[in-house]
């Protein structure tokens, strides 16, 4: 009996050893922005269902995603802002070459509490007055923004510093990315920001348009006046460019090497661009004009 | 008021205060559980357990999450249990008390209080980057094993200490060696408490999110780690594979964390569903721990 067991054991061991390393294709590895995640997830889901292959998607934030991407750990990096000089350098040091592809638009909504009856619109200058680093500890009441506003306290809510949304907003409003006052309630979870603004009368916050649309009953969106008239964000105003400057493109960055050596990556990116128009709209973003997708496709050929 | 009457009033007042304190915690828990059940109970069903995450909240499921959780738990157990019990036995039964063992003891007690995210950062540097394990089941399991190791060591020692020395002395008197005494007398006697400690440690690991998020465990993963045993039509019919330990994974808390931060309300229901499953797992493990403690209670 013992001999038999031993024999079985040996067979099992030899089977284990003789097993070839898994030949299953290495999955496409994607990481990066939480804003872009829903689009990539949707594309990966459909890609898998249509028999395309395995794709895994992580959320490390745009900055965190680039850190991994430039070490060559991922094939594709989701980004809610263009790559920064610091990251370009890191990628060069890591020997990673990449192609930038635009995949959709997102509007940043500025929202206030529904009980806020005084704000009809805000100009970019007024937003800067509220958010610039010099405002810290100084701009605390609404009448400091515009003199006919009441002397109500301002409570500010915004994304944390690892977020591409934070980088983008601070860049277009304060003139320099990541340049912001620090005394506001920060959260990487946009639903926390929604709750914050919805429960404080003098609250103001900014986040992706999709979060406003899902909570439009509890929030009031603020039209933003840039160069022209004050415009409220919507799919149309984001797409036709009139909601400026708080509309932004979303990107994926594709590792050139992976594109060449992993056929699955090329197949996935092609599938991504072909299906982004419908899928990005489905998860709450604004698709690019068709010719932009065609431009992306020709970039990766 | 006589001082005796005052004493009696104090007694009654303290009883009420104690009762209120007890019910406060319970009340909060009940409110939480009811809230979660109202949000997520309708999501619990066969499909929820057998579907991968999806962009459509009503089709999304926790298959990759719960399977990943089980993989991680098994990996954690493989490393943490032998190491934890082994060092517990050494420290309690063999080690001489000197400055060095004091130093080790203080450090183990300290490690038990280190925030879990620190273990994540350690794991990111050591397992993921230096040992090139990448974001694998093995890396995740090793991190959680480190995290629960101090708890297992401490509870093993506690269990061995509660075995009366008369048992050991009797064993020695019959000519048993130290190892025979530990193997046949002390360990069986302390087994119930050790097991309780292990289960409580594992139920802590089940809910850990921070260290796994630190190493960048994944949130969308449409396949499971390779099964360790697979069958096929051709010889040798049964395949064994360790590949699963090197596959990427996600776990329930990460999936819940991801759903909670999505704009669509449907995902909040999914998150609540995931929380119910996680609560059920934790409740089951804690229940098992209490049962084992009760069953193995020995009176000396």
Tab-separated table of C-alpha atoms in Angstrom, chain B residues 4 12 27 35 63 77 80 86 96 114 120 125 128 135 144 149 172 175 177 196 205-206 218 231 233 245 281 292-293:
chain	number	residue	atom	x	y	z
B	4	UNK	CA	-25.133	53.312	51.844
B	12	UNK	CA	-27.647	50.960	39.773
B	27	UNK	CA	-27.191	49.420	17.819
B	35	UNK	CA	-28.786	49.596	5.825
B	63	UNK	CA	-16.648	35.879	-9.160
B	77	UNK	CA	-2.446	30.337	5.744
B	80	UNK	CA	1.558	32.287	8.333
B	86	UNK	CA	6.755	27.435	15.048
B	96	UNK	CA	15.806	31.139	27.416
B	114	UNK	CA	1.885	48.407	12.874
B	120	UNK	CA	1.803	46.988	1.885
B	125	UNK	CA	9.438	46.915	-2.268
B	128	UNK	CA	6.696	42.854	-5.888
B	135	UNK	CA	1.008	41.658	-8.481
B	144	UNK	CA	-1.023	39.306	4.551
B	149	UNK	CA	2.074	36.523	11.810
B	172	UNK	CA	9.104	14.358	31.690
B	175	UNK	CA	10.962	9.836	30.407
B	177	UNK	CA	11.968	14.192	25.659
B	196	UNK	CA	-9.050	30.082	17.611
B	205	UNK	CA	-6.777	39.276	6.804
B	206	UNK	CA	-10.017	38.704	4.857
B	218	UNK	CA	-6.290	44.790	-9.757
B	231	UNK	CA	-8.633	17.431	-15.827
B	233	UNK	CA	-9.155	13.974	-21.979
B	245	UNK	CA	0.112	31.468	-7.287
B	281	UNK	CA	-17.464	35.229	5.562
B	292	UNK	CA	-13.854	25.746	18.667
B	293	UNK	CA	-12.967	27.657	21.774
